[in-house]
Amino acid sequence: MQQRDQFQIFRNFFEQKFSFIPGKKINMENEAYKQLSPKMIKQISVDVARGLWRFYPLFQLPIDSCQVLQQIFVRFFLTLWINLPQHLQQKYFQSVTDSFEVVFAAYFRFENFDLFFSAFDVDKETVVDFQLVFDKPEKVFHLSICWAIHLADKTDFNLSFFTRVGKKVVYWMNKDKIVHKIMQNMNDDEMSGFLMKHTVSCCLHSTRSFRLSAILTQAMMCLSFDNQAKLIARLTLVGARVYSPHLFPIDDPGYEQKFKLAIERVPEQCEDLTYTINDILTHALDELLKIKENENTLIELIKEFVDKN
C-alpha cells in the first residue's frame, strides 16, 4: 500500500469519527502558545523531542531534518493545546502526544518541507505558517481539538486513571490460565507499573509503522478503556509468547505460522523471575514489531478485535 493511501485511509476515519464545523475560530497566531505556562511549554517540548521517531523511515528524511520536523510538531501541539477549554490546558501527561503524531503525519504537507528546512535556525524561534503545514489547517486543528476533548472526557488527562487501566490489563492477562500460573506470586500494582508504557498509548510506543500506529490510534478512538485493556493484554501476550515461549508457552500451534519469531530470546534459566517477566512484558512487543513480516498479522488481529467490541 502506498504512503499516500495510508494517510488517506486514516484521514477518512478521523473525519468520520469527529465532525468538522466550518467557521469555528481557531487561534493559530504564531505566538499564541506562549499563553501556556513556561513549565508546560518546556515539558511538552522535551516530550516531543523524543517523539516522531516512528515516522522517520516512512518520510525518508535525512537525519538533520528530524529536529525541524519535531519543532513544527511542537508548535502544532502547543497551538492545539492553547485552543482547548481553559480547564484542560494545565492537564497534560507524558505520552498524550503519541496519537496526535499520527494526526500530524496524516495531514502534513511534505511537499512544503524544504521551505521549513531552509528557514530553520537552531538559534532562533522559527515562524511556523500552518497554511503551509496543512492543506486546511482550521479543519486539522478543529478535529484534533475534538479528539483531545474526547480523550480528556475519558481520562481527565490523569496518570492515576491509567494506573487503574493498567490493573485492568493485568486482570485480563490473568484470565489466561497459563499466564496466571506464571504471575500468581507477583504484585498486581508492580505488574501494572511494568505495563504503563503500553497502557498510556495503547501500545503506540512499540511500533515504528505508520499503518500499525494508525490502526492503534483508531482503536483508541473507538474502544472503551475496558476493551482497550483487553486489547493491550492480548497484544502483550502475543509478544511474550512469540519472544519467550519457554516462559509463556504457545497454546496455539498457529502462532508459529502466523508470526515470524523474534531472533533474540530470553535465557531459559533466570535468577530473578520478576525482573525477567518485567523485561519480557515491556520489551517483547517491541521486538515482535521490529519484524516487518508481523505487521499485517497484527493489523488484522487488531481490526478483528475492534470489530467485535
PDB file of C-alpha atoms in Angstrom:
ATOM      1  CA  MET A   1       0.000   0.000   0.000  1.00  0.00           C
ATOM      2  CA  GLN A   2       1.329   3.435  -0.941  1.00  0.00           C
ATOM      3  CA  GLN A   3       2.139   6.000   1.754  1.00  0.00           C
ATOM      4  CA  ARG A   4      -0.418   8.436   0.313  1.00  0.00           C
ATOM      5  CA  ASP A   5      -3.140   5.765   0.564  1.00  0.00           C
ATOM      6  CA  GLN A   6      -2.256   5.051   4.202  1.00  0.00           C
ATOM      7  CA  PHE A   7      -2.641   8.725   5.065  1.00  0.00           C
ATOM      8  CA  GLN A   8      -5.967   8.962   3.223  1.00  0.00           C
ATOM      9  CA  ILE A   9      -7.416   5.913   4.986  1.00  0.00           C
ATOM     10  CA  PHE A  10      -6.643   7.449   8.367  1.00  0.00           C
ATOM     11  CA  ARG A  11      -7.977  10.870   7.341  1.00  0.00           C
ATOM     12  CA  ASN A  12     -11.249   9.295   6.171  1.00  0.00           C
ATOM     13  CA  PHE A  13     -11.681   7.523   9.504  1.00  0.00           C
ATOM     14  CA  PHE A  14     -10.734  10.591  11.558  1.00  0.00           C
ATOM     15  CA  GLU A  15     -13.144  12.858   9.693  1.00  0.00           C
ATOM     16  CA  GLN A  16     -15.993  10.375  10.115  1.00  0.00           C
ATOM     17  CA  LYS A  17     -15.283   9.966  13.822  1.00  0.00           C
ATOM     18  CA  PHE A  18     -15.205  13.705  14.588  1.00  0.00           C
ATOM     19  CA  SER A  19     -17.265  16.358  12.822  1.00  0.00           C
ATOM     20  CA  PHE A  20     -15.682  19.497  11.380  1.00  0.00           C
ATOM     21  CA  ILE A  21     -17.758  22.648  11.905  1.00  0.00           C
ATOM     22  CA  PRO A  22     -16.543  25.359   9.475  1.00  0.00           C
ATOM     23  CA  GLY A  23     -16.304  28.843  10.916  1.00  0.00           C
ATOM     24  CA  LYS A  24     -15.198  27.848  14.419  1.00  0.00           C
ATOM     25  CA  LYS A  25     -12.477  30.294  15.465  1.00  0.00           C
ATOM     26  CA  ILE A  26      -9.065  28.688  15.985  1.00  0.00           C
ATOM     27  CA  ASN A  27      -6.200  30.811  17.290  1.00  0.00           C
ATOM     28  CA  MET A  28      -3.272  29.906  15.025  1.00  0.00           C
ATOM     29  CA  GLU A  29      -1.209  33.025  15.692  1.00  0.00           C
ATOM     30  CA  ASN A  30       2.482  32.183  15.786  1.00  0.00           C
ATOM     31  CA  GLU A  31       2.942  33.171  19.448  1.00  0.00           C
ATOM     32  CA  ALA A  32      -0.489  32.116  20.742  1.00  0.00           C
ATOM     33  CA  TYR A  33       1.024  29.129  22.535  1.00  0.00           C
ATOM     34  CA  LYS A  34       3.017  31.466  24.810  1.00  0.00           C
ATOM     35  CA  GLN A  35      -0.163  31.927  26.828  1.00  0.00           C
ATOM     36  CA  LEU A  36       0.599  28.487  28.276  1.00  0.00           C
ATOM     37  CA  SER A  37       2.817  28.354  31.351  1.00  0.00           C
ATOM     38  CA  PRO A  38       6.592  28.186  30.702  1.00  0.00           C
ATOM     39  CA  LYS A  39       6.673  24.909  32.637  1.00  0.00           C
ATOM     40  CA  MET A  40       4.013  23.390  30.363  1.00  0.00           C
ATOM     41  CA  ILE A  41       5.775  24.601  27.207  1.00  0.00           C
ATOM     42  CA  LYS A  42       9.074  23.125  28.388  1.00  0.00           C
ATOM     43  CA  GLN A  43       7.531  19.760  29.341  1.00  0.00           C
ATOM     44  CA  ILE A  44       5.742  19.355  26.012  1.00  0.00           C
ATOM     45  CA  SER A  45       8.844  20.436  24.078  1.00  0.00           C
ATOM     46  CA  VAL A  46      11.005  17.891  25.932  1.00  0.00           C
ATOM     47  CA  ASP A  47       8.484  15.087  25.340  1.00  0.00           C
ATOM     48  CA  VAL A  48       8.116  15.851  21.640  1.00  0.00           C
ATOM     49  CA  ALA A  49      11.912  15.985  21.232  1.00  0.00           C
ATOM     50  CA  ARG A  50      11.748  12.243  21.926  1.00  0.00           C
ATOM     51  CA  GLY A  51       8.860  11.803  19.506  1.00  0.00           C
ATOM     52  CA  LEU A  52       8.130  11.288  15.825  1.00  0.00           C
ATOM     53  CA  TRP A  53      10.939   8.701  15.650  1.00  0.00           C
ATOM     54  CA  ARG A  54       8.487   6.065  14.454  1.00  0.00           C
ATOM     55  CA  PHE A  55       7.836   8.005  11.257  1.00  0.00           C
ATOM     56  CA  TYR A  56      11.346   8.924  10.072  1.00  0.00           C
ATOM     57  CA  PRO A  57      11.767   5.813   7.877  1.00  0.00           C
ATOM     58  CA  LEU A  58       8.325   6.419   6.366  1.00  0.00           C
ATOM     59  CA  PHE A  59       9.125  10.019   5.488  1.00  0.00           C
ATOM     60  CA  GLN A  60      12.682   9.151   4.350  1.00  0.00           C
ATOM     61  CA  LEU A  61      14.040  12.344   5.841  1.00  0.00           C
ATOM     62  CA  PRO A  62      17.756  12.980   6.372  1.00  0.00           C
ATOM     63  CA  ILE A  63      18.921  12.874   9.987  1.00  0.00           C
ATOM     64  CA  ASP A  64      19.431  16.640  10.177  1.00  0.00           C
ATOM     65  CA  SER A  65      15.776  17.145   9.218  1.00  0.00           C
ATOM     66  CA  CYS A  66      14.468  15.439  12.352  1.00  0.00           C
ATOM     67  CA  GLN A  67      14.879  18.488  14.565  1.00  0.00           C
ATOM     68  CA  VAL A  68      12.955  20.605  12.066  1.00  0.00           C
ATOM     69  CA  LEU A  69      10.044  18.173  11.950  1.00  0.00           C
ATOM     70  CA  GLN A  70       9.980  17.979  15.748  1.00  0.00           C
ATOM     71  CA  GLN A  71       9.912  21.760  16.096  1.00  0.00           C
ATOM     72  CA  ILE A  72       6.975  22.017  13.680  1.00  0.00           C
ATOM     73  CA  PHE A  73       5.123  19.314  15.611  1.00  0.00           C
ATOM     74  CA  VAL A  74       5.885  21.039  18.938  1.00  0.00           C
ATOM     75  CA  ARG A  75       4.314  24.210  17.584  1.00  0.00           C
ATOM     76  CA  PHE A  76       1.319  22.266  16.248  1.00  0.00           C
ATOM     77  CA  PHE A  77       0.733  20.565  19.587  1.00  0.00           C
ATOM     78  CA  LEU A  78       1.207  23.728  21.663  1.00  0.00           C
ATOM     79  CA  THR A  79      -1.180  25.633  19.385  1.00  0.00           C
ATOM     80  CA  LEU A  80      -3.680  22.795  19.680  1.00  0.00           C
ATOM     81  CA  TRP A  81      -3.324  22.867  23.482  1.00  0.00           C
ATOM     82  CA  ILE A  82      -3.911  26.619  23.816  1.00  0.00           C
ATOM     83  CA  ASN A  83      -7.178  26.169  21.900  1.00  0.00           C
ATOM     84  CA  LEU A  84      -8.532  23.631  24.399  1.00  0.00           C
ATOM     85  CA  PRO A  85     -11.016  24.756  27.069  1.00  0.00           C
ATOM     86  CA  GLN A  86      -9.030  26.545  29.769  1.00  0.00           C
ATOM     87  CA  HIS A  87      -9.670  23.930  32.459  1.00  0.00           C
ATOM     88  CA  LEU A  88      -7.891  21.319  30.303  1.00  0.00           C
ATOM     89  CA  GLN A  89      -4.846  23.361  29.380  1.00  0.00           C
ATOM     90  CA  GLN A  90      -2.950  22.555  32.583  1.00  0.00           C
ATOM     91  CA  LYS A  91      -3.776  18.849  32.400  1.00  0.00           C
ATOM     92  CA  TYR A  92      -1.057  17.081  30.496  1.00  0.00           C
ATOM     93  CA  PHE A  93       0.845  13.828  30.890  1.00  0.00           C
ATOM     94  CA  GLN A  94       3.740  12.291  29.021  1.00  0.00           C
ATOM     95  CA  SER A  95       2.674  10.185  26.000  1.00  0.00           C
ATOM     96  CA  VAL A  96      -0.556  12.110  25.341  1.00  0.00           C
ATOM     97  CA  THR A  97       1.206  13.418  22.222  1.00  0.00           C
ATOM     98  CA  ASP A  98       1.546   9.944  20.666  1.00  0.00           C
ATOM     99  CA  SER A  99      -1.821   9.697  18.933  1.00  0.00           C
ATOM    100  CA  PHE A 100      -1.540  13.306  17.757  1.00  0.00           C
ATOM    101  CA  GLU A 101       1.685  12.383  15.970  1.00  0.00           C
ATOM    102  CA  VAL A 102      -0.449  10.145  13.754  1.00  0.00           C
ATOM    103  CA  VAL A 103      -2.852  13.008  13.009  1.00  0.00           C
ATOM    104  CA  PHE A 104       0.060  15.362  12.290  1.00  0.00           C
ATOM    105  CA  ALA A 105       1.725  12.898   9.918  1.00  0.00           C
ATOM    106  CA  ALA A 106      -1.509  12.092   8.071  1.00  0.00           C
ATOM    107  CA  TYR A 107      -2.192  15.744   7.218  1.00  0.00           C
ATOM    108  CA  PHE A 108       1.326  17.196   6.933  1.00  0.00           C
ATOM    109  CA  ARG A 109       2.193  18.680   3.513  1.00  0.00           C
ATOM    110  CA  PHE A 110       5.581  17.131   2.911  1.00  0.00           C
ATOM    111  CA  GLU A 111       5.913  18.858  -0.433  1.00  0.00           C
ATOM    112  CA  ASN A 112       6.496  22.063   1.580  1.00  0.00           C
ATOM    113  CA  PHE A 113       9.065  20.587   3.957  1.00  0.00           C
ATOM    114  CA  ASP A 114      12.039  22.170   2.159  1.00  0.00           C
ATOM    115  CA  LEU A 115      10.560  25.602   2.868  1.00  0.00           C
ATOM    116  CA  PHE A 116      10.695  24.920   6.598  1.00  0.00           C
ATOM    117  CA  PHE A 117      14.101  23.285   6.442  1.00  0.00           C
ATOM    118  CA  SER A 118      15.697  26.217   4.620  1.00  0.00           C
ATOM    119  CA  ALA A 119      14.159  28.717   7.087  1.00  0.00           C
ATOM    120  CA  PHE A 120      15.091  26.758  10.214  1.00  0.00           C
ATOM    121  CA  ASP A 121      17.638  28.303  12.568  1.00  0.00           C
ATOM    122  CA  VAL A 122      18.543  26.425  15.756  1.00  0.00           C
ATOM    123  CA  ASP A 123      19.426  29.711  17.456  1.00  0.00           C
ATOM    124  CA  LYS A 124      16.149  31.471  16.708  1.00  0.00           C
ATOM    125  CA  GLU A 125      12.462  30.751  17.066  1.00  0.00           C
ATOM    126  CA  THR A 126      11.125  29.576  13.727  1.00  0.00           C
ATOM    127  CA  VAL A 127       7.924  31.150  12.428  1.00  0.00           C
ATOM    128  CA  VAL A 128       5.518  28.346  11.533  1.00  0.00           C
ATOM    129  CA  ASP A 129       2.881  29.109   8.913  1.00  0.00           C
ATOM    130  CA  PHE A 130       0.162  26.485   9.356  1.00  0.00           C
ATOM    131  CA  GLN A 131      -1.187  27.321   5.897  1.00  0.00           C
ATOM    132  CA  LEU A 132       1.986  25.653   4.606  1.00  0.00           C
ATOM    133  CA  VAL A 133       1.966  22.833   7.156  1.00  0.00           C
ATOM    134  CA  PHE A 134      -1.574  21.629   6.369  1.00  0.00           C
ATOM    135  CA  ASP A 135      -3.850  21.962   3.367  1.00  0.00           C
ATOM    136  CA  LYS A 136      -6.768  23.004   5.600  1.00  0.00           C
ATOM    137  CA  PRO A 137      -5.256  23.926   8.979  1.00  0.00           C
ATOM    138  CA  GLU A 138      -8.539  25.061  10.588  1.00  0.00           C
ATOM    139  CA  LYS A 139     -10.005  21.633   9.858  1.00  0.00           C
ATOM    140  CA  VAL A 140      -6.973  19.762  11.224  1.00  0.00           C
ATOM    141  CA  PHE A 141      -6.935  21.808  14.429  1.00  0.00           C
ATOM    142  CA  HIS A 142     -10.695  21.564  14.918  1.00  0.00           C
ATOM    143  CA  LEU A 143     -10.713  17.762  14.528  1.00  0.00           C
ATOM    144  CA  SER A 144      -7.646  17.459  16.776  1.00  0.00           C
ATOM    145  CA  ILE A 145      -9.328  19.577  19.453  1.00  0.00           C
ATOM    146  CA  CYS A 146     -12.373  17.287  19.257  1.00  0.00           C
ATOM    147  CA  TRP A 147     -10.112  14.265  19.777  1.00  0.00           C
ATOM    148  CA  ALA A 148      -8.284  15.932  22.693  1.00  0.00           C
ATOM    149  CA  ILE A 149     -11.575  16.793  24.428  1.00  0.00           C
ATOM    150  CA  HIS A 150     -12.894  13.268  23.788  1.00  0.00           C
ATOM    151  CA  LEU A 151      -9.706  11.852  25.333  1.00  0.00           C
ATOM    152  CA  ALA A 152      -9.928  14.246  28.281  1.00  0.00           C
ATOM    153  CA  ASP A 153     -13.549  13.247  28.931  1.00  0.00           C
ATOM    154  CA  LYS A 154     -12.404   9.625  29.245  1.00  0.00           C
ATOM    155  CA  THR A 155      -9.151  10.098  31.155  1.00  0.00           C
ATOM    156  CA  ASP A 156      -9.173  13.590  32.697  1.00  0.00           C
ATOM    157  CA  PHE A 157      -5.537  13.575  31.487  1.00  0.00           C
ATOM    158  CA  ASN A 158      -4.661  11.912  34.774  1.00  0.00           C
ATOM    159  CA  LEU A 159      -1.965   9.259  35.200  1.00  0.00           C
ATOM    160  CA  SER A 160      -3.850   7.695  38.105  1.00  0.00           C
ATOM    161  CA  PHE A 161      -6.564   6.814  35.590  1.00  0.00           C
ATOM    162  CA  PHE A 162      -4.030   4.878  33.506  1.00  0.00           C
ATOM    163  CA  THR A 163      -2.787   3.124  36.626  1.00  0.00           C
ATOM    164  CA  ARG A 164      -6.310   1.754  37.002  1.00  0.00           C
ATOM    165  CA  VAL A 165      -6.348   0.756  33.320  1.00  0.00           C
ATOM    166  CA  GLY A 166      -3.009  -0.987  33.876  1.00  0.00           C
ATOM    167  CA  LYS A 167      -4.576  -3.059  36.642  1.00  0.00           C
ATOM    168  CA  LYS A 168      -7.344  -3.994  34.202  1.00  0.00           C
ATOM    169  CA  VAL A 169      -4.664  -5.143  31.741  1.00  0.00           C
ATOM    170  CA  VAL A 170      -3.168  -7.364  34.447  1.00  0.00           C
ATOM    171  CA  TYR A 171      -6.676  -8.645  35.262  1.00  0.00           C
ATOM    172  CA  TRP A 172      -7.284  -9.676  31.648  1.00  0.00           C
ATOM    173  CA  MET A 173      -3.846 -11.252  31.360  1.00  0.00           C
ATOM    174  CA  ASN A 174      -4.564 -13.311  34.467  1.00  0.00           C
ATOM    175  CA  LYS A 175      -7.679 -14.700  32.773  1.00  0.00           C
ATOM    176  CA  ASP A 176      -5.235 -16.835  30.783  1.00  0.00           C
ATOM    177  CA  LYS A 177      -4.628 -19.912  32.967  1.00  0.00           C
ATOM    178  CA  ILE A 178      -1.026 -20.363  31.851  1.00  0.00           C
ATOM    179  CA  VAL A 179      -0.198 -16.714  32.474  1.00  0.00           C
ATOM    180  CA  HIS A 180      -1.987 -16.714  35.832  1.00  0.00           C
ATOM    181  CA  LYS A 181       0.183 -19.614  36.964  1.00  0.00           C
ATOM    182  CA  ILE A 182       3.333 -17.712  35.967  1.00  0.00           C
ATOM    183  CA  MET A 183       2.266 -14.413  37.530  1.00  0.00           C
ATOM    184  CA  GLN A 184       0.318 -15.614  40.588  1.00  0.00           C
ATOM    185  CA  ASN A 185       3.045 -14.607  43.058  1.00  0.00           C
ATOM    186  CA  MET A 186       3.618 -11.188  41.517  1.00  0.00           C
ATOM    187  CA  ASN A 187       2.124  -7.951  42.817  1.00  0.00           C
ATOM    188  CA  ASP A 188      -0.622  -6.526  40.572  1.00  0.00           C
ATOM    189  CA  ASP A 189       0.466  -2.926  41.249  1.00  0.00           C
ATOM    190  CA  GLU A 190       4.019  -3.786  40.258  1.00  0.00           C
ATOM    191  CA  MET A 191       2.826  -5.541  37.111  1.00  0.00           C
ATOM    192  CA  SER A 192       0.619  -2.621  36.072  1.00  0.00           C
ATOM    193  CA  GLY A 193       3.655  -0.358  36.512  1.00  0.00           C
ATOM    194  CA  PHE A 194       5.668  -2.555  34.152  1.00  0.00           C
ATOM    195  CA  LEU A 195       2.911  -2.182  31.558  1.00  0.00           C
ATOM    196  CA  MET A 196       2.466   1.602  31.866  1.00  0.00           C
ATOM    197  CA  LYS A 197       4.189   2.419  28.569  1.00  0.00           C
ATOM    198  CA  HIS A 198       1.684   0.160  26.763  1.00  0.00           C
ATOM    199  CA  THR A 199      -1.286   1.428  28.767  1.00  0.00           C
ATOM    200  CA  VAL A 200      -0.951   5.182  28.240  1.00  0.00           C
ATOM    201  CA  SER A 201      -0.541   4.932  24.463  1.00  0.00           C
ATOM    202  CA  CYS A 202      -2.409   1.704  23.593  1.00  0.00           C
ATOM    203  CA  CYS A 203       0.947   0.158  22.569  1.00  0.00           C
ATOM    204  CA  LEU A 204       1.876   3.023  20.211  1.00  0.00           C
ATOM    205  CA  HIS A 205       5.311   3.197  21.844  1.00  0.00           C
ATOM    206  CA  SER A 206       6.128  -0.248  20.464  1.00  0.00           C
ATOM    207  CA  THR A 207       5.877   0.417  16.736  1.00  0.00           C
ATOM    208  CA  ARG A 208       7.672   2.375  14.024  1.00  0.00           C
ATOM    209  CA  SER A 209       4.977   1.564  11.459  1.00  0.00           C
ATOM    210  CA  PHE A 210       2.554   4.292  10.365  1.00  0.00           C
ATOM    211  CA  ARG A 211      -0.079   1.698   9.361  1.00  0.00           C
ATOM    212  CA  LEU A 212       0.043  -0.007  12.733  1.00  0.00           C
ATOM    213  CA  SER A 213       0.192   3.330  14.573  1.00  0.00           C
ATOM    214  CA  ALA A 214      -2.892   4.487  12.669  1.00  0.00           C
ATOM    215  CA  ILE A 215      -4.782   1.271  13.469  1.00  0.00           C
ATOM    216  CA  LEU A 216      -3.890   1.539  17.168  1.00  0.00           C
ATOM    217  CA  THR A 217      -4.959   5.205  17.224  1.00  0.00           C
ATOM    218  CA  GLN A 218      -8.276   4.245  15.635  1.00  0.00           C
ATOM    219  CA  ALA A 219      -8.668   1.562  18.307  1.00  0.00           C
ATOM    220  CA  MET A 220      -8.077   4.229  20.994  1.00  0.00           C
ATOM    221  CA  MET A 221     -10.792   6.370  19.429  1.00  0.00           C
ATOM    222  CA  CYS A 222     -13.327   3.534  19.141  1.00  0.00           C
ATOM    223  CA  LEU A 223     -12.872   1.292  22.175  1.00  0.00           C
ATOM    224  CA  SER A 224     -13.883   1.776  25.786  1.00  0.00           C
ATOM    225  CA  PHE A 225     -10.915   1.696  28.154  1.00  0.00           C
ATOM    226  CA  ASP A 226     -12.016  -1.699  29.444  1.00  0.00           C
ATOM    227  CA  ASN A 227     -11.781  -3.042  25.900  1.00  0.00           C
ATOM    228  CA  GLN A 228      -8.510  -1.176  25.368  1.00  0.00           C
ATOM    229  CA  ALA A 229      -7.188  -3.010  28.417  1.00  0.00           C
ATOM    230  CA  LYS A 230      -8.270  -6.313  26.844  1.00  0.00           C
ATOM    231  CA  LEU A 231      -6.537  -5.413  23.578  1.00  0.00           C
ATOM    232  CA  ILE A 232      -3.332  -4.319  25.331  1.00  0.00           C
ATOM    233  CA  ALA A 233      -3.332  -7.564  27.328  1.00  0.00           C
ATOM    234  CA  ARG A 234      -3.789  -9.595  24.164  1.00  0.00           C
ATOM    235  CA  LEU A 235      -1.038  -7.812  22.220  1.00  0.00           C
ATOM    236  CA  THR A 236       1.341  -8.012  25.179  1.00  0.00           C
ATOM    237  CA  LEU A 237       0.782 -11.757  25.491  1.00  0.00           C
ATOM    238  CA  VAL A 238       1.246 -12.282  21.754  1.00  0.00           C
ATOM    239  CA  GLY A 239       4.616 -10.569  22.099  1.00  0.00           C
ATOM    240  CA  ALA A 240       5.538 -12.560  25.211  1.00  0.00           C
ATOM    241  CA  ARG A 241       4.617 -15.916  23.668  1.00  0.00           C
ATOM    242  CA  VAL A 242       6.494 -15.304  20.447  1.00  0.00           C
ATOM    243  CA  TYR A 243       9.506 -13.742  22.181  1.00  0.00           C
ATOM    244  CA  SER A 244       9.817 -16.129  25.120  1.00  0.00           C
ATOM    245  CA  PRO A 245       7.803 -19.336  24.574  1.00  0.00           C
ATOM    246  CA  HIS A 246       9.663 -21.230  27.320  1.00  0.00           C
ATOM    247  CA  LEU A 247       8.159 -18.890  29.967  1.00  0.00           C
ATOM    248  CA  PHE A 248       4.893 -18.146  28.143  1.00  0.00           C
ATOM    249  CA  PRO A 249       4.078 -21.418  26.354  1.00  0.00           C
ATOM    250  CA  ILE A 250       2.395 -21.124  22.967  1.00  0.00           C
ATOM    251  CA  ASP A 251      -1.005 -22.778  23.341  1.00  0.00           C
ATOM    252  CA  ASP A 252      -1.939 -22.155  19.699  1.00  0.00           C
ATOM    253  CA  PRO A 253       0.205 -24.062  17.172  1.00  0.00           C
ATOM    254  CA  GLY A 254      -0.827 -21.466  14.597  1.00  0.00           C
ATOM    255  CA  TYR A 255       1.465 -18.900  16.257  1.00  0.00           C
ATOM    256  CA  GLU A 256       4.489 -20.416  14.534  1.00  0.00           C
ATOM    257  CA  GLN A 257       2.794 -19.906  11.154  1.00  0.00           C
ATOM    258  CA  LYS A 258       1.239 -16.516  11.956  1.00  0.00           C
ATOM    259  CA  PHE A 259       4.296 -14.743  13.343  1.00  0.00           C
ATOM    260  CA  LYS A 260       7.949 -14.581  12.485  1.00  0.00           C
ATOM    261  CA  LEU A 261       9.670 -15.202  15.800  1.00  0.00           C
ATOM    262  CA  ALA A 262      11.983 -12.666  17.366  1.00  0.00           C
ATOM    263  CA  ILE A 263      15.633 -13.677  16.975  1.00  0.00           C
ATOM    264  CA  GLU A 264      16.691 -12.599  20.435  1.00  0.00           C
ATOM    265  CA  ARG A 265      15.313 -14.833  23.199  1.00  0.00           C
ATOM    266  CA  VAL A 266      15.367 -14.546  26.977  1.00  0.00           C
ATOM    267  CA  PRO A 267      17.642 -17.155  28.655  1.00  0.00           C
ATOM    268  CA  GLU A 268      15.708 -20.201  29.790  1.00  0.00           C
ATOM    269  CA  GLN A 269      17.381 -20.132  33.198  1.00  0.00           C
ATOM    270  CA  CYS A 270      16.769 -16.852  35.025  1.00  0.00           C
ATOM    271  CA  GLU A 271      17.775 -15.981  38.582  1.00  0.00           C
ATOM    272  CA  ASP A 272      15.233 -13.191  39.037  1.00  0.00           C
ATOM    273  CA  LEU A 273      11.881 -14.259  37.574  1.00  0.00           C
ATOM    274  CA  THR A 274      10.179 -10.938  38.395  1.00  0.00           C
ATOM    275  CA  TYR A 275      12.857  -8.958  36.558  1.00  0.00           C
ATOM    276  CA  THR A 276      12.749 -11.342  33.596  1.00  0.00           C
ATOM    277  CA  ILE A 277       8.969 -11.159  33.267  1.00  0.00           C
ATOM    278  CA  ASN A 278       9.149  -7.362  33.549  1.00  0.00           C
ATOM    279  CA  ASP A 279      11.687  -7.346  30.706  1.00  0.00           C
ATOM    280  CA  ILE A 280       9.512  -9.621  28.572  1.00  0.00           C
ATOM    281  CA  LEU A 281       6.268  -7.724  29.119  1.00  0.00           C
ATOM    282  CA  THR A 282       7.829  -4.314  28.471  1.00  0.00           C
ATOM    283  CA  HIS A 283      10.046  -5.223  25.504  1.00  0.00           C
ATOM    284  CA  ALA A 284       8.700  -8.363  23.798  1.00  0.00           C
ATOM    285  CA  LEU A 285       6.081  -6.496  21.775  1.00  0.00           C
ATOM    286  CA  ASP A 286       8.747  -4.021  20.637  1.00  0.00           C
ATOM    287  CA  GLU A 287      10.915  -6.900  19.407  1.00  0.00           C
ATOM    288  CA  LEU A 288       7.996  -8.582  17.660  1.00  0.00           C
ATOM    289  CA  LEU A 289       7.089  -5.368  15.839  1.00  0.00           C
ATOM    290  CA  LYS A 290      10.629  -4.756  14.644  1.00  0.00           C
ATOM    291  CA  ILE A 291       9.993  -7.641  12.252  1.00  0.00           C
ATOM    292  CA  LYS A 292       8.183  -6.246   9.221  1.00  0.00           C
ATOM    293  CA  GLU A 293       6.545  -9.572   8.379  1.00  0.00           C
ATOM    294  CA  ASN A 294       4.472  -9.461  11.581  1.00  0.00           C
ATOM    295  CA  GLU A 295       2.784  -6.159  10.745  1.00  0.00           C
ATOM    296  CA  ASN A 296      -0.109  -7.428   8.601  1.00  0.00           C
ATOM    297  CA  THR A 297      -0.937 -10.240  11.045  1.00  0.00           C
ATOM    298  CA  LEU A 298      -1.131  -7.830  13.978  1.00  0.00           C
ATOM    299  CA  ILE A 299      -3.178  -5.307  11.997  1.00  0.00           C
ATOM    300  CA  GLU A 300      -5.730  -7.997  11.176  1.00  0.00           C
ATOM    301  CA  LEU A 301      -5.782  -9.106  14.828  1.00  0.00           C
ATOM    302  CA  ILE A 302      -6.483  -5.525  15.990  1.00  0.00           C
ATOM    303  CA  LYS A 303      -9.129  -4.900  13.312  1.00  0.00           C
ATOM    304  CA  GLU A 304     -10.924  -8.120  14.228  1.00  0.00           C
ATOM    305  CA  PHE A 305     -10.864  -7.203  17.922  1.00  0.00           C
ATOM    306  CA  VAL A 306     -12.213  -3.681  17.296  1.00  0.00           C
ATOM    307  CA  ASP A 307     -14.986  -5.003  15.029  1.00  0.00           C
ATOM    308  CA  LYS A 308     -16.117  -7.421  17.750  1.00  0.00           C
ATOM    309  CA  ASN A 309     -16.020  -4.831  20.536  1.00  0.00           C
TER     310      ASN A 309
END
